[in-house]
Amino acid sequence: MTDSLGIAVIGAGYWGPNLARNLHASADWRLDVICDLDPDRAAALAARFGGARPETDVGAVLADPRIDAVAIATPARTHASLACAALEAGKHVLVEKPLADSGAHAESMIEAAAANRLVLMADHTYCYTPAVLKIRELIAEGALGDILFLDSVRINLGLIQPDVDVFWDLAPHDLSVIDFVLPDGLRPESVSAIGADPLGAGRACLGYLTLPLGGGAVAHVHVNWLSPTKVRQMIIGGTRRTLVWDDLNPQQRLSVYDRGVDLELQTLDGVERAEATVSYRLGDTWSPALPEREAIAVMVGEFAASIREGRAARTDGAAGVRVLRVLEAATASAADGGAPVAVRIPEPVS
Amino acid sequence: MTDSLGIAVIGAGYWGPNLARNLHASADWRLDVICDLDPDRAAALAARFGGARPETDVGAVLADPRIDAVAIATPARTHASLACAALEAGKHVLVEKPLADSGAHAESMIEAAAANRLVLMADHTYCYTPAVLKIRELIAEGALGDILFLDSVRINLGLIQPDVDVFWDLAPHDLSVIDFVLPDGLRPESVSAIGADPLGAGRACLGYLTLPLGGGAVAHVHVNWLSPTKVRQMIIGGTRRTLVWDDLNPQQRLSVYDRGVDLELQTLDGVERAEATVSYRLGDTWSPALPEREAIAVMVGEFAASIREGRAARTDGAAGVRVLRVLEAATASAADGGAPVAVRIPEPVS
Amino acid sequence: MTDSLGIAVIGAGYWGPNLARNLHASADWRLDVICDLDPDRAAALAARFGGARPETDVGAVLADPRIDAVAIATPARTHASLACAALEAGKHVLVEKPLADSGAHAESMIEAAAANRLVLMADHTYCYTPAVLKIRELIAEGALGDILFLDSVRINLGLIQPDVDVFWDLAPHDLSVIDFVLPDGLRPESVSAIGADPLGAGRACLGYLTLPLGGGAVAHVHVNWLSPTKVRQMIIGGTRRTLVWDDLNPQQRLSVYDRGVDLELQTLDGVERAEATVSYRLGDTWSPALPEREAIAVMVGEFAASIREGRAARTDGAAGVRVLRVLEAATASAADGGAPVAVRIPEPVS
Amino acid sequence: MTDSLGIAVIGAGYWGPNLARNLHASADWRLDVICDLDPDRAAALAARFGGARPETDVGAVLADPRIDAVAIATPARTHASLACAALEAGKHVLVEKPLADSGAHAESMIEAAAANRLVLMADHTYCYTPAVLKIRELIAEGALGDILFLDSVRINLGLIQPDVDVFWDLAPHDLSVIDFVLPDGLRPESVSAIGADPLGAGRACLGYLTLPLGGGAVAHVHVNWLSPTKVRQMIIGGTRRTLVWDDLNPQQRLSVYDRGVDLELQTLDGVERAEATVSYRLGDTWSPALPEREAIAVMVGEFAASIREGRAARTDGAAGVRVLRVLEAATASAADGGAPVAVRIPEPVS
């Protein structure tokens, strides 16, 4: 094992303790500092992890040469300035989702990371669950073939948030997962969003996102705070196989169906072609065993690995930007009655 | 029991035999004639029901004074001319869905029925299942309160139709049910539809319909021929209760949840209002027992009752028009990338 | 295709029409006669199948040289005498379950078949469903390893039968399936049965059968007429894999779990051995696709094949005897408060 | 609020920390002492709860006049001597299940409690879950009518225990719940048990218990360490309604079916009676909302309440004895091939 990396957690509120606990437990990391504007909160959290010292001054953290990286778990509106300062100070940066409060701010963070040749990682935790890691692997190895559609449903009786609508509250989970499993990431041609506020709560409490993906493929997301039943399900249809991820069924979270429609393309006119060559497969179903691993632990391991290997993290700043750009387009579309809005996703650098 | 009414079934193809079997078994009806252009087909079907004679000439049927009504089960493009001729000849008319091949044709049928003071009924069979009848009753008596949203999913590995897309193939079921259970019928402010043809089949194989209903409420329909799993589910959220109809769960088709979000409206500004007064109910769930009855039998009984009582059928011509107008708007919206398209629904006459 | 075989159906009551329909539709068979003591019933059923003539006299059927085989669908108490007469007359015999009204009668039928070198087949219809055929195949090829346990549940709100208890009404299904899938058939060391009649209906309305199978393995059957929920499930545990058959889940009737406990046997004392070498497998789950085929059609095909190939049918007379012997032992055990009762199963002839 | 009661937890191993955490959080209790033979373990646990002191000497605990009660969480073989010593010293006693290592030992504990007029309570934790409390309440108020049968299934891929068989490992949960919900407690006429050890593990790894309850009613328990699927389900059939408790379905743990068989008893002979008057109800299903409460917290509240009110705890020593007596009879029956074994349950005192 190489030496562990020094890290500071900035923000000791809701998510910071989860990060701190997993960083403390990881052999990759040495949790040196818990930083929070509230000295009591910083001290209480630091006390739980031997070796970590509390801090209230971010400047002192960034000036500490033993700190290799920071994990930012503060309110979203502060992410960009904190991250850019850390990157300027030579620290690698992990940021709680959403990466920033706007796509523009997120892009400034990417630029700072690139300029300083440092890792900027978005903590899209869900992507590091065993189920999503397996989906990504299956798609990458071609088990599903070309992706035809993704349909994601995330509904339950949820807390109506005071500051964000249901799209910004729930859809980041679906979008970051779709971004993670698609080989080229989330690159819709446009976004159509229709939200509804039937209770008059002042913001959308349920909504639908439709994302044409090019080549006739489409992604769709249904998010809803008003459903009495809880559903967490994604269907991913491909030319070879189709996958269903039912996150509320611990006994069979993933099902891969060797079942589908085959369409042989021929040089005939449209009608004959379709009539002549549609065929149906009704093959076996397969449910891969999944390991039991905590997603945050895998995520902090990926952060360390990307730093050591000098490569982008699997959920890098660009992934964070893609999710934000889709959410921004959704807000614009919803305000325009669902009219499709183009999304400006930066081209992959490679 | 009053005397039975004489009826002719026109069209002995796929659906005609189902109508004939139920009309023959009903004490309301006297099945007199099976009419089909193909004399063998007419004769074979008539032979199954003692007392019915085969015919190939529609004119002869319409001239027969013993015939009170006709049930039309021919291709959709022939519905309007056949129905109008029958109505002009003084016959009540039942028409297999879709009511016609266009909203304009369907409206001409309504006019002919009104001019002749006869019953025109759309055979929206699904509306007469015990589950849907119960949903209509629950909403009518206020058990759900005001309707906030309807979310319908109808997906499975389905036959790709050679002549219609997935909206016209599957969504009529969802739309006719929504029309049936809403007290004022299906009257969306607009229709947004996005279809996808990821296989290049020449028509949409999966698609999403979003229908703002006014007052912040919304209906949404997901239809899909490419799903390996079969789902037939509708969630109807109301201010008092929420209902889930799972048609593939014969042991508990309907669940009524006394669970939801309450929002007390106060004369405060928007943010305070929502923060102060959101509350959550987590009450019991209730699943009403449903009788075992064949929907077509109930439907032909409704046809007879509407004639005898001189009233509109529950699924009258206007219901058929509303469904067609939404489908036409969906086609227009899908062609325009999902932009919302206004729907021209005639006002209720009442 | 070889020439079809001539067959008569004896008994035109509840099950006879199903046999007649499938025999008529089969290229293996030529349905020549429908025989019933009630001439109208015989005539009505024969009229449905062109070429079949009605009969009321069994003697005439047995004397007809064009008849190769008879299918008996009369009350169980008449099976033995009818079958023996048919076998003496040189006809192959298929018998609706139960094979006879007692094990002794069933054995007389086997003797008559053997003496006349003819096929005697029990119509254990359930064994010819795609799911059970697949289970038999998986066990035969060793996919499950050695069988450790079989647990079968068949419960729902069922009709209380006037003449038989719940064991004789429902358990024949479970027992004939267990007999079919086990490589050596159903050969329990003993039978313990406890029935309950909590309503005072005069016979057991729910009951439990426990069947030690030798080598520590066990089969268990729960049958129940009083359950508000319907369950049709069998779990079959093996040393290599475990299988769950859920007959009410058409989307995933069979699940094969590569999951289980491994116990390495070592020459140590008992306690150490178990402690040292228990390990757990948590592998994938697999659900084989099953063809859509009607079980009776497959069954009548097996009857023809066994005749043509001069071999025992898969569900031969001996299978019928094994099921009856277990049921008789269950009755004896239940009368003795559940004390184990030995079962006299004839050895396989091999 | 009355003053809190002083308590010591004896045993700081697996279960003691759960008791300590809930006692510490309860306003009813003042957690004074953590006692364990291992001083480090006692100190570490005491340090987690401000105000508790570690001890290694039970005698010192029992001599402390501030201690009103002890909670015993030591190995089962030590329960009787510790509990009797505590009761002799004037302390109320709560004992982790099983109450003792034998029915005889447990009865000596009851005698000591009675002689000293102190509370002896069995920690049958499962009985204090919201679902089981609701079942008890429904039966007590007559919602199910007379109980006809209880069928409990508790199966999954479980750890093979080195020292106990599957009956003693899993069935105490089912038996203590059945004891809790039946108005007169668990009083079977006899016990039939068949265990199977198909892997040669040295003890039963799956087994079936059948318990005739008198009046034709019956309880049955299926416990299994070798099942690849996890099931936690109890069906309780009554003359008025039937209840299903599915503990793995958090969205609908309890379902109450107004569905069943009615049998009108008449003064006719047996056959006519049953034929004439069986009728079937197919009413609604109802799923009561359940509060979210931790069972141990409710349990320690019941311990305090029983002390303050000078009454027996809901799960008192007698309940613990009944469970042990059934387990002992099961062991005897299993050793005798499943023959029914009488159970000696003390009569209720009242």
mmCIF file with all atom_site columns, C-alpha atoms in Angstrom, chain A residues 224-283:
data_model
loop_
_atom_site.group_PDB
_atom_site.id
_atom_site.type_symbol
_atom_site.label_atom_id
_atom_site.label_alt_id
_atom_site.label_comp_id
_atom_site.label_asym_id
_atom_site.label_entity_id
_atom_site.label_seq_id
_atom_site.pdbx_PDB_ins_code
_atom_site.Cartn_x
_atom_site.Cartn_y
_atom_site.Cartn_z
_atom_site.occupancy
_atom_site.B_iso_or_equiv
_atom_site.pdbx_formal_charge
_atom_site.auth_seq_id
_atom_site.auth_comp_id
_atom_site.auth_asym_id
_atom_site.auth_atom_id
_atom_site.pdbx_PDB_model_num
ATOM 1  C CA . ASN A 1 224 ? -43.020 12.660  -7.705  1.00 0.00 ? 224 ASN A CA 1
ATOM 2  C CA . TRP A 1 225 ? -43.383 13.745  -4.067  1.00 0.00 ? 225 TRP A CA 1
ATOM 3  C CA . LEU A 1 226 ? -47.108 12.927  -3.926  1.00 0.00 ? 226 LEU A CA 1
ATOM 4  C CA . SER A 1 227 ? -47.202 9.189   -4.604  1.00 0.00 ? 227 SER A CA 1
ATOM 5  C CA . PRO A 1 228 ? -48.445 6.990   -1.767  1.00 0.00 ? 228 PRO A CA 1
ATOM 6  C CA . THR A 1 229 ? -46.415 4.076   -3.053  1.00 0.00 ? 229 THR A CA 1
ATOM 7  C CA . LYS A 1 230 ? -42.672 4.121   -3.314  1.00 0.00 ? 230 LYS A CA 1
ATOM 8  C CA . VAL A 1 231 ? -41.075 3.132   -6.607  1.00 0.00 ? 231 VAL A CA 1
ATOM 9  C CA . ARG A 1 232 ? -37.376 3.239   -7.478  1.00 0.00 ? 232 ARG A CA 1
ATOM 10 C CA . GLN A 1 233 ? -37.124 1.586   -10.848 1.00 0.00 ? 233 GLN A CA 1
ATOM 11 C CA . MET A 1 234 ? -35.151 2.047   -14.032 1.00 0.00 ? 234 MET A CA 1
ATOM 12 C CA . ILE A 1 235 ? -35.690 0.096   -17.248 1.00 0.00 ? 235 ILE A CA 1
ATOM 13 C CA . ILE A 1 236 ? -32.879 0.198   -19.787 1.00 0.00 ? 236 ILE A CA 1
ATOM 14 C CA . GLY A 1 237 ? -33.747 -1.266  -23.169 1.00 0.00 ? 237 GLY A CA 1
ATOM 15 C CA . GLY A 1 238 ? -31.049 -2.281  -25.595 1.00 0.00 ? 238 GLY A CA 1
ATOM 16 C CA . THR A 1 239 ? -30.835 -3.954  -28.949 1.00 0.00 ? 239 THR A CA 1
ATOM 17 C CA . ARG A 1 240 ? -29.495 -7.151  -27.384 1.00 0.00 ? 240 ARG A CA 1
ATOM 18 C CA . ARG A 1 241 ? -31.036 -7.293  -23.927 1.00 0.00 ? 241 ARG A CA 1
ATOM 19 C CA . THR A 1 242 ? -33.092 -5.224  -21.550 1.00 0.00 ? 242 THR A CA 1
ATOM 20 C CA . LEU A 1 243 ? -32.341 -4.559  -17.912 1.00 0.00 ? 243 LEU A CA 1
ATOM 21 C CA . VAL A 1 244 ? -34.636 -3.686  -15.031 1.00 0.00 ? 244 VAL A CA 1
ATOM 22 C CA . TRP A 1 245 ? -33.195 -2.189  -11.853 1.00 0.00 ? 245 TRP A CA 1
ATOM 23 C CA . ASP A 1 246 ? -35.684 -2.347  -8.990  1.00 0.00 ? 246 ASP A CA 1
ATOM 24 C CA . ASP A 1 247 ? -33.894 -0.782  -6.064  1.00 0.00 ? 247 ASP A CA 1
ATOM 25 C CA . LEU A 1 248 ? -36.621 -1.708  -3.574  1.00 0.00 ? 248 LEU A CA 1
ATOM 26 C CA . ASN A 1 249 ? -36.286 -5.434  -4.246  1.00 0.00 ? 249 ASN A CA 1
ATOM 27 C CA . PRO A 1 250 ? -33.196 -6.458  -2.308  1.00 0.00 ? 250 PRO A CA 1
ATOM 28 C CA . GLN A 1 251 ? -33.676 -10.067 -3.342  1.00 0.00 ? 251 GLN A CA 1
ATOM 29 C CA . GLN A 1 252 ? -33.473 -9.253  -7.058  1.00 0.00 ? 252 GLN A CA 1
ATOM 30 C CA . ARG A 1 253 ? -32.287 -5.728  -7.647  1.00 0.00 ? 253 ARG A CA 1
ATOM 31 C CA . LEU A 1 254 ? -31.142 -6.315  -11.226 1.00 0.00 ? 254 LEU A CA 1
ATOM 32 C CA . SER A 1 255 ? -32.861 -8.438  -13.862 1.00 0.00 ? 255 SER A CA 1
ATOM 33 C CA . VAL A 1 256 ? -31.397 -8.853  -17.318 1.00 0.00 ? 256 VAL A CA 1
ATOM 34 C CA . TYR A 1 257 ? -33.911 -10.042 -19.888 1.00 0.00 ? 257 TYR A CA 1
ATOM 35 C CA . ASP A 1 258 ? -32.730 -11.784 -22.987 1.00 0.00 ? 258 ASP A CA 1
ATOM 36 C CA . ARG A 1 259 ? -35.999 -10.718 -24.478 1.00 0.00 ? 259 ARG A CA 1
ATOM 37 C CA . GLY A 1 260 ? -36.772 -8.111  -27.066 1.00 0.00 ? 260 GLY A CA 1
ATOM 38 C CA . VAL A 1 261 ? -37.604 -7.119  -30.578 1.00 0.00 ? 261 VAL A CA 1
ATOM 39 C CA . ASP A 1 262 ? -35.211 -7.604  -33.455 1.00 0.00 ? 262 ASP A CA 1
ATOM 40 C CA . LEU A 1 263 ? -35.591 -5.591  -36.573 1.00 0.00 ? 263 LEU A CA 1
ATOM 41 C CA . GLU A 1 264 ? -33.565 -6.657  -39.566 1.00 0.00 ? 264 GLU A CA 1
ATOM 42 C CA . LEU A 1 265 ? -32.726 -3.624  -41.687 1.00 0.00 ? 265 LEU A CA 1
ATOM 43 C CA . GLN A 1 266 ? -33.091 -4.251  -45.405 1.00 0.00 ? 266 GLN A CA 1
ATOM 44 C CA . THR A 1 267 ? -32.981 -2.108  -48.511 1.00 0.00 ? 267 THR A CA 1
ATOM 45 C CA . LEU A 1 268 ? -36.688 -2.110  -49.036 1.00 0.00 ? 268 LEU A CA 1
ATOM 46 C CA . ASP A 1 269 ? -39.210 0.591   -48.593 1.00 0.00 ? 269 ASP A CA 1
ATOM 47 C CA . GLY A 1 270 ? -40.174 1.430   -45.042 1.00 0.00 ? 270 GLY A CA 1
ATOM 48 C CA . VAL A 1 271 ? -43.383 -0.511  -44.707 1.00 0.00 ? 271 VAL A CA 1
ATOM 49 C CA . GLU A 1 272 ? -42.150 -3.764  -46.193 1.00 0.00 ? 272 GLU A CA 1
ATOM 50 C CA . ARG A 1 273 ? -38.953 -3.590  -44.234 1.00 0.00 ? 273 ARG A CA 1
ATOM 51 C CA . ALA A 1 274 ? -40.715 -3.379  -40.909 1.00 0.00 ? 274 ALA A CA 1
ATOM 52 C CA . GLU A 1 275 ? -43.304 -5.973  -41.761 1.00 0.00 ? 275 GLU A CA 1
ATOM 53 C CA . ALA A 1 276 ? -40.898 -8.454  -43.142 1.00 0.00 ? 276 ALA A CA 1
ATOM 54 C CA . THR A 1 277 ? -38.308 -8.535  -40.485 1.00 0.00 ? 277 THR A CA 1
ATOM 55 C CA . VAL A 1 278 ? -39.618 -7.867  -37.023 1.00 0.00 ? 278 VAL A CA 1
ATOM 56 C CA . SER A 1 279 ? -38.938 -10.828 -34.787 1.00 0.00 ? 279 SER A CA 1
ATOM 57 C CA . TYR A 1 280 ? -39.269 -11.392 -31.069 1.00 0.00 ? 280 TYR A CA 1
ATOM 58 C CA . ARG A 1 281 ? -36.878 -13.026 -28.665 1.00 0.00 ? 281 ARG A CA 1
ATOM 59 C CA . LEU A 1 282 ? -38.248 -14.629 -25.494 1.00 0.00 ? 282 LEU A CA 1
ATOM 60 C CA . GLY A 1 283 ? -35.111 -15.831 -23.779 1.00 0.00 ? 283 GLY A CA 1
#
